XYZ file of C-alpha atoms in Angstrom:
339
model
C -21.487 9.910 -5.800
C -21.606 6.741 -3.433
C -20.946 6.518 0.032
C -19.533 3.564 2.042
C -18.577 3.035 5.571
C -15.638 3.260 6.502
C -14.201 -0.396 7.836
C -16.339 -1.115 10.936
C -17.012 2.662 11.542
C -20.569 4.062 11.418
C -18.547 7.166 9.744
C -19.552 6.910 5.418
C -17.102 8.508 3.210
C -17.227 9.018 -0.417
C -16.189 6.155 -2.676
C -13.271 8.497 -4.576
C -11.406 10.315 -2.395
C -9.288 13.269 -3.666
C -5.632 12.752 -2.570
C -3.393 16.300 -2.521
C -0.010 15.198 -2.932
C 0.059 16.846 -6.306
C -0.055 20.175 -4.253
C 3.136 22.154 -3.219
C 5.815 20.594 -5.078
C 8.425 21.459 -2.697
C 11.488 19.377 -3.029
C 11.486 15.740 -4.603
C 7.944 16.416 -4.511
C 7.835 18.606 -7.246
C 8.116 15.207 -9.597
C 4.981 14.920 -8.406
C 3.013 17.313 -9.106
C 3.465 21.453 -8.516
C -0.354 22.810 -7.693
C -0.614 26.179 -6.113
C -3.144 27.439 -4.537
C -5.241 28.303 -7.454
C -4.952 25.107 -8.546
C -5.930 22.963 -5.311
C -8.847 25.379 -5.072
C -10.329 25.013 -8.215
C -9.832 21.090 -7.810
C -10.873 20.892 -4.182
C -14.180 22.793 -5.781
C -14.819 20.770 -8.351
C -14.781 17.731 -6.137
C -16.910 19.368 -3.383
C -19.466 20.010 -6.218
C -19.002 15.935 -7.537
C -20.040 15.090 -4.050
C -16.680 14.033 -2.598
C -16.443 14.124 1.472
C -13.366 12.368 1.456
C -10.102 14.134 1.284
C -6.175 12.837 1.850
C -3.215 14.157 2.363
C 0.291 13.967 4.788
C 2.313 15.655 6.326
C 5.712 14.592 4.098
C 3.868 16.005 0.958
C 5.844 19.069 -0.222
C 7.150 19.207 3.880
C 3.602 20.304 4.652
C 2.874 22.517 1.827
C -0.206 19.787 0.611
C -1.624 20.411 3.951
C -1.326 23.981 3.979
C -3.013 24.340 0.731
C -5.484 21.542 1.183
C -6.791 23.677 4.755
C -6.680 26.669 2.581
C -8.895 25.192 0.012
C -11.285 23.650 2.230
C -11.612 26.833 4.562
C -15.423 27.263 5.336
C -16.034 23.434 4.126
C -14.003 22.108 6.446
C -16.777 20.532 8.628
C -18.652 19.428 5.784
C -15.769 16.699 4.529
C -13.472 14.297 6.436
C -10.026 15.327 6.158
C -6.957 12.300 6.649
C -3.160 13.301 7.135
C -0.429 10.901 8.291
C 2.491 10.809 10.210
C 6.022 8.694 10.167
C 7.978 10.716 7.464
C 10.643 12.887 8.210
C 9.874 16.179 8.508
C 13.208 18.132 9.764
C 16.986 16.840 9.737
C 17.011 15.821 13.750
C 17.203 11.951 15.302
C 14.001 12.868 16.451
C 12.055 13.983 13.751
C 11.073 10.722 12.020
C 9.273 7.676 12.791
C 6.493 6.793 14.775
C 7.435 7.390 18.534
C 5.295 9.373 21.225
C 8.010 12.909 20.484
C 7.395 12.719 16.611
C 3.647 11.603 16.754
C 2.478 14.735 18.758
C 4.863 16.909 17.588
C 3.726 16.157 13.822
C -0.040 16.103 15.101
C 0.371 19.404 16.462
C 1.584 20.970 13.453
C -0.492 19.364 10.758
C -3.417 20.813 13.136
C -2.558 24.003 12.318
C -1.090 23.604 8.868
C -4.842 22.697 8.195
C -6.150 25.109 10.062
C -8.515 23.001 11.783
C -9.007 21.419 15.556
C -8.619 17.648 14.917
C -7.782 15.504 12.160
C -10.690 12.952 11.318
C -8.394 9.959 10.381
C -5.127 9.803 11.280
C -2.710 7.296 9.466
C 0.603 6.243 10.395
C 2.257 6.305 6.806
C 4.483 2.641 7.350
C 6.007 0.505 10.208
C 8.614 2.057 12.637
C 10.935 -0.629 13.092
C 12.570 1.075 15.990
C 9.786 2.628 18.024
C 7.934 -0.888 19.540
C 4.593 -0.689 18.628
C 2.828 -0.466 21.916
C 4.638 2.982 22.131
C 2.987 3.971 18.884
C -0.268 2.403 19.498
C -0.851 4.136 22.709
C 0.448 7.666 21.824
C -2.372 7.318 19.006
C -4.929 6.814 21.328
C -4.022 9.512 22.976
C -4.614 11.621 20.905
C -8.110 9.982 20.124
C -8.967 10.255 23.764
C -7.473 14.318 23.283
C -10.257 14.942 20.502
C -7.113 15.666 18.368
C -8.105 13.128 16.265
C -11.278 10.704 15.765
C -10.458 7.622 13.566
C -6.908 5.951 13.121
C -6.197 4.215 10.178
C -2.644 2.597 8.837
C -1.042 2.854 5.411
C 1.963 0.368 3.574
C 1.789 -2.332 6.157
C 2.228 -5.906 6.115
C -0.397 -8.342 6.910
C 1.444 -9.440 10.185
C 2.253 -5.896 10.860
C -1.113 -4.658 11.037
C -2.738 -7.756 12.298
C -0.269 -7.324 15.405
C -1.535 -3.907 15.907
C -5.259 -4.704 15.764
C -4.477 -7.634 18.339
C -2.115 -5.000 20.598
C -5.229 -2.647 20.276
C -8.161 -4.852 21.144
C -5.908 -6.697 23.938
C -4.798 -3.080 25.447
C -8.306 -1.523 25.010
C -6.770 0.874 22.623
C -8.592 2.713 19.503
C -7.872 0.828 16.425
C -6.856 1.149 12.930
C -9.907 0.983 10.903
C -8.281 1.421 7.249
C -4.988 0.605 5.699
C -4.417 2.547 2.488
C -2.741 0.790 0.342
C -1.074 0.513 -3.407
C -3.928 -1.802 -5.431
C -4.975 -0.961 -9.551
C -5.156 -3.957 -12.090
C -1.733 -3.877 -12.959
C -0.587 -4.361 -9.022
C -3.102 -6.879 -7.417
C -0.577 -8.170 -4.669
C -2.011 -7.180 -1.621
C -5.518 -9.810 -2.616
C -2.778 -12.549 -1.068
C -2.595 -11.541 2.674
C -4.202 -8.365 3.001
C -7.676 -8.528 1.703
C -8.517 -11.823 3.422
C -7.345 -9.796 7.024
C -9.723 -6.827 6.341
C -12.503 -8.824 5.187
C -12.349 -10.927 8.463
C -11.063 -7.583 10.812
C -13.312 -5.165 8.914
C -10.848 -2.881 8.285
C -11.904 -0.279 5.217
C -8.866 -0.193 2.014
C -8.181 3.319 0.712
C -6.389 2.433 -2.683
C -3.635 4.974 -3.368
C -2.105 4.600 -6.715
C -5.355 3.015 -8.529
C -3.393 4.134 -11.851
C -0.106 2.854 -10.884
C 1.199 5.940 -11.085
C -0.062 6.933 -14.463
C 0.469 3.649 -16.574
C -2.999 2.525 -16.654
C -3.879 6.079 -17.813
C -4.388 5.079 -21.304
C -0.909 7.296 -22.414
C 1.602 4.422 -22.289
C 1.057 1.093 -24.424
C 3.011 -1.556 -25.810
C 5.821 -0.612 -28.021
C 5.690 2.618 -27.832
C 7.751 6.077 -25.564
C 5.371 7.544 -22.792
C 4.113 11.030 -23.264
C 6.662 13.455 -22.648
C 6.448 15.096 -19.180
C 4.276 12.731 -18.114
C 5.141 11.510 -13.951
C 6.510 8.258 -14.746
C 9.171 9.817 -16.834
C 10.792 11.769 -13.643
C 9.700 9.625 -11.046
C 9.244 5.684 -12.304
C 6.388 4.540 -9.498
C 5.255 2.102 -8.560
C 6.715 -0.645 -9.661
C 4.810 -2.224 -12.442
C 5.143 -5.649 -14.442
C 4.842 -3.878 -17.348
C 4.353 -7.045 -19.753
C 1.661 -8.040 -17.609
C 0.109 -4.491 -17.480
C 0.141 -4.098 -21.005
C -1.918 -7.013 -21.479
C -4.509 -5.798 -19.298
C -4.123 -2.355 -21.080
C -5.046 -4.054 -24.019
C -8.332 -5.418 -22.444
C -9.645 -2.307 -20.766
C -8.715 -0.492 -24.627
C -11.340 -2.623 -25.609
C -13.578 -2.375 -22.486
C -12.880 1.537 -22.938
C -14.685 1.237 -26.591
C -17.155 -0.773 -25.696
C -18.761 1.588 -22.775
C -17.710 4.907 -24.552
C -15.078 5.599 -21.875
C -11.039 6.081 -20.749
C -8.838 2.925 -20.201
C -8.372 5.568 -17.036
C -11.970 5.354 -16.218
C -11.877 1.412 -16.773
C -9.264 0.977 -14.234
C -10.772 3.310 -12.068
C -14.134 1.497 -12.266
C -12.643 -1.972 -11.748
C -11.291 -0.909 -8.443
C -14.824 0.398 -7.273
C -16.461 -3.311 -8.153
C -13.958 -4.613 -5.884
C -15.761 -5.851 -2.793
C -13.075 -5.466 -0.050
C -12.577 -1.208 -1.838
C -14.104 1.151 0.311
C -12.711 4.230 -1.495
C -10.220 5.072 -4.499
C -7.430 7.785 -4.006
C -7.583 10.425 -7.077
C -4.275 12.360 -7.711
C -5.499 14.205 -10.776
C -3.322 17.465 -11.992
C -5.801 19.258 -14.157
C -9.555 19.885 -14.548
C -10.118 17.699 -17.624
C -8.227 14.744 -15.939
C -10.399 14.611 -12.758
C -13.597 15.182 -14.979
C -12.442 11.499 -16.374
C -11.869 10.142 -12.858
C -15.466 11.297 -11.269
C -17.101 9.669 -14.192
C -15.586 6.513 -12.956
C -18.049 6.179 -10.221
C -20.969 6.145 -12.457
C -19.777 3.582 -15.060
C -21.235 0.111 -14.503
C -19.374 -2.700 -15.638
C -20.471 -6.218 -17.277
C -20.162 -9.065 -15.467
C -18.441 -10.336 -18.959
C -16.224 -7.340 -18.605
C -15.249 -7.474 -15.334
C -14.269 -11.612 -15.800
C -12.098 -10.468 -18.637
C -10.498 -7.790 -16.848
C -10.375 -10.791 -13.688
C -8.781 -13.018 -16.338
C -5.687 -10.965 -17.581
C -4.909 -9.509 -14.744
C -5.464 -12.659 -11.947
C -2.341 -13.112 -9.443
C -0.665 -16.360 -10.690
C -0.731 -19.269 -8.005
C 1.311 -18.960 -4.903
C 2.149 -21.128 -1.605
C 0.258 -21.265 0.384
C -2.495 -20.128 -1.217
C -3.122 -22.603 -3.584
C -2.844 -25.457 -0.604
C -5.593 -23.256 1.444
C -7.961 -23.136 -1.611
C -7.384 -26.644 -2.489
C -7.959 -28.385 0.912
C -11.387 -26.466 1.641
C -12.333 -26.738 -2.249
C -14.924 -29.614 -0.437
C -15.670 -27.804 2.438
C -17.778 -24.695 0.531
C -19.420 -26.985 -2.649
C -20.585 -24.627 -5.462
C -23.997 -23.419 -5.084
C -27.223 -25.188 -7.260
């Protein structure tokens, strides 16, 4: 396993992360996956032997069954990992029990904490923007609970470019702790976020935790071009994220090949891309069963081609956009290629 820092942090985390919100399946979450407590400790195990430290969850997931079972399953190596949770969803039918103001924040805080059964949460993540809780509000209440030992590192998650650029600003203006990742959707199949986002963490430092590096289970090597998914698969119950599917089947049909090549998974192709990514600190794993995460960890040991990774580039590049394409042609002189 390798080990990269988290944004500007001197805190290292492994490069897959194991996300839990496969475990519970209370609710609408049971789409998503239905782990017990048998099952969320033989995964947590296996990825404690692989070398993970790097473990995800929030507080929405099965209305705090994933954290229950995730503090369950770490139990005496909980100081040994760093655990994230997040806050924003709603977690009870009251006005107040949603969003991102000071009430919900430390309410939710306080009863992930024990959920988890632990004394602070090592990154905290708001889970989206609160458009009606003003930001300062937010942004404060999180540093709070920094200054509290509560929590040690905040990070962000499903924000736009402006939206988190605004809070880093608010933050260094105010003096405030700051978000130091966004965790975001990113695989092949859903490269949107190389537009706006990627260009602000590279200059901010600010780490990317990839959620959804399978989109949900297409790029899992089950669906391809002209044919039904598998039956029971996620997708089937729960159709997520969105996915240009004529687009992702071509660059299915690349990593098939890529796949034979090395010996591997289209999953573990995917997977790999991601980790060549520069601006990647870590990839989210949601795997259900044994055999599937087996596939995933392997990901982080396959080394791709440089002719690989150009085709896999090629099909699956972002097609021009304003103003992109201005930027990139007026400072094509400015940066001439290298002899």
């Amino acid at each position: 396993m390798h080990y990269r820092p988290l944004g500007r942090t001197g805190l290292f985390v492994s490069e897959l992360c194991f996300g839990a919100m496969t475990f519970g399946g209370e609710g609408f979450w049971k789409n998503i996956g239905q782990q017990g407590q048998a099952e969320a400790d033989a995964l947590v195990g296996r990825c404690l032997d692989a070398g993970i430290n790097f473990f995800d969850t929030a507080n929405v997931y099965s209305y705090g069954q994933s954290e229950e079972l995730l503090g369950k399953a770490l139990a005496a190596k909980r100081s040994q990992v760093v655990l994230a949770t997040k806050v924003r969803g709603r977690m009870g039918p009251g006005q107040n029990e949603v969003g991102l103001s000071r009430y919900h924040i430390f309410d939710s805080v306080h009863a992930s904490l024990k959920r988890l059964g632990t004394d602070h949460i090592d990154l905290l993540q708001i889970h989206g923007y609160d458009a009606a809780t003003p930001l300062d509000e937010t942004l404060r209440a999180l540093d709070d609970l920094v200054r509290e030992g509560k929590v040690r590192y905040l990070g962000a998650s499903n924000l736009a470019a402006w939206q988190l650029m605004k809070a880093l600003g608010l933050s260094d203006h105010r003096g405030l702790s700051r978000f130091e990742s966004l965790q975001a959707y990113y695989s092949i199949a859903g490269r949107d976020l190389e537009r706006e986002l990627v260009p602000l963490m590279k200059d901010q430092q600010v780490g990317l935790m990839v959620w959804s590096p399978l989109a949900g289970g297409f790029l899992s090597g089950k669906y391809r071009r002209g044919a039904e998914g598998p039956e029971g698969a996620r997708r089937t119950a729960f159709d997520f994220p969105p996915v240009d599917r004529e687009r992702a089947y071509n660059a299915i049909d690349v990593m098939d090949a890529v796949a034979k090549e090395t010996g591997t998974t289209v999953a573990r192709v995917a997977l790999a891309w991601l980790l060549h990514q520069p601006h990647v600190t870590t990839v989210i794993l949601g795997a259900k069963t044994q055999a599937q995460l087996d596939d995933n960890l392997a990901a982080s040991e396959l080394r791709l081609s440089p002719e690989q990774l150009s085709k896999l580039d090629a099909v699956s590049k972002l097609p021009a956009e304003y103003p992109g394409w201005m930027v990139e042609r007026q400072n094509a002189d400015r940066f001439p290629p290298a002899r």
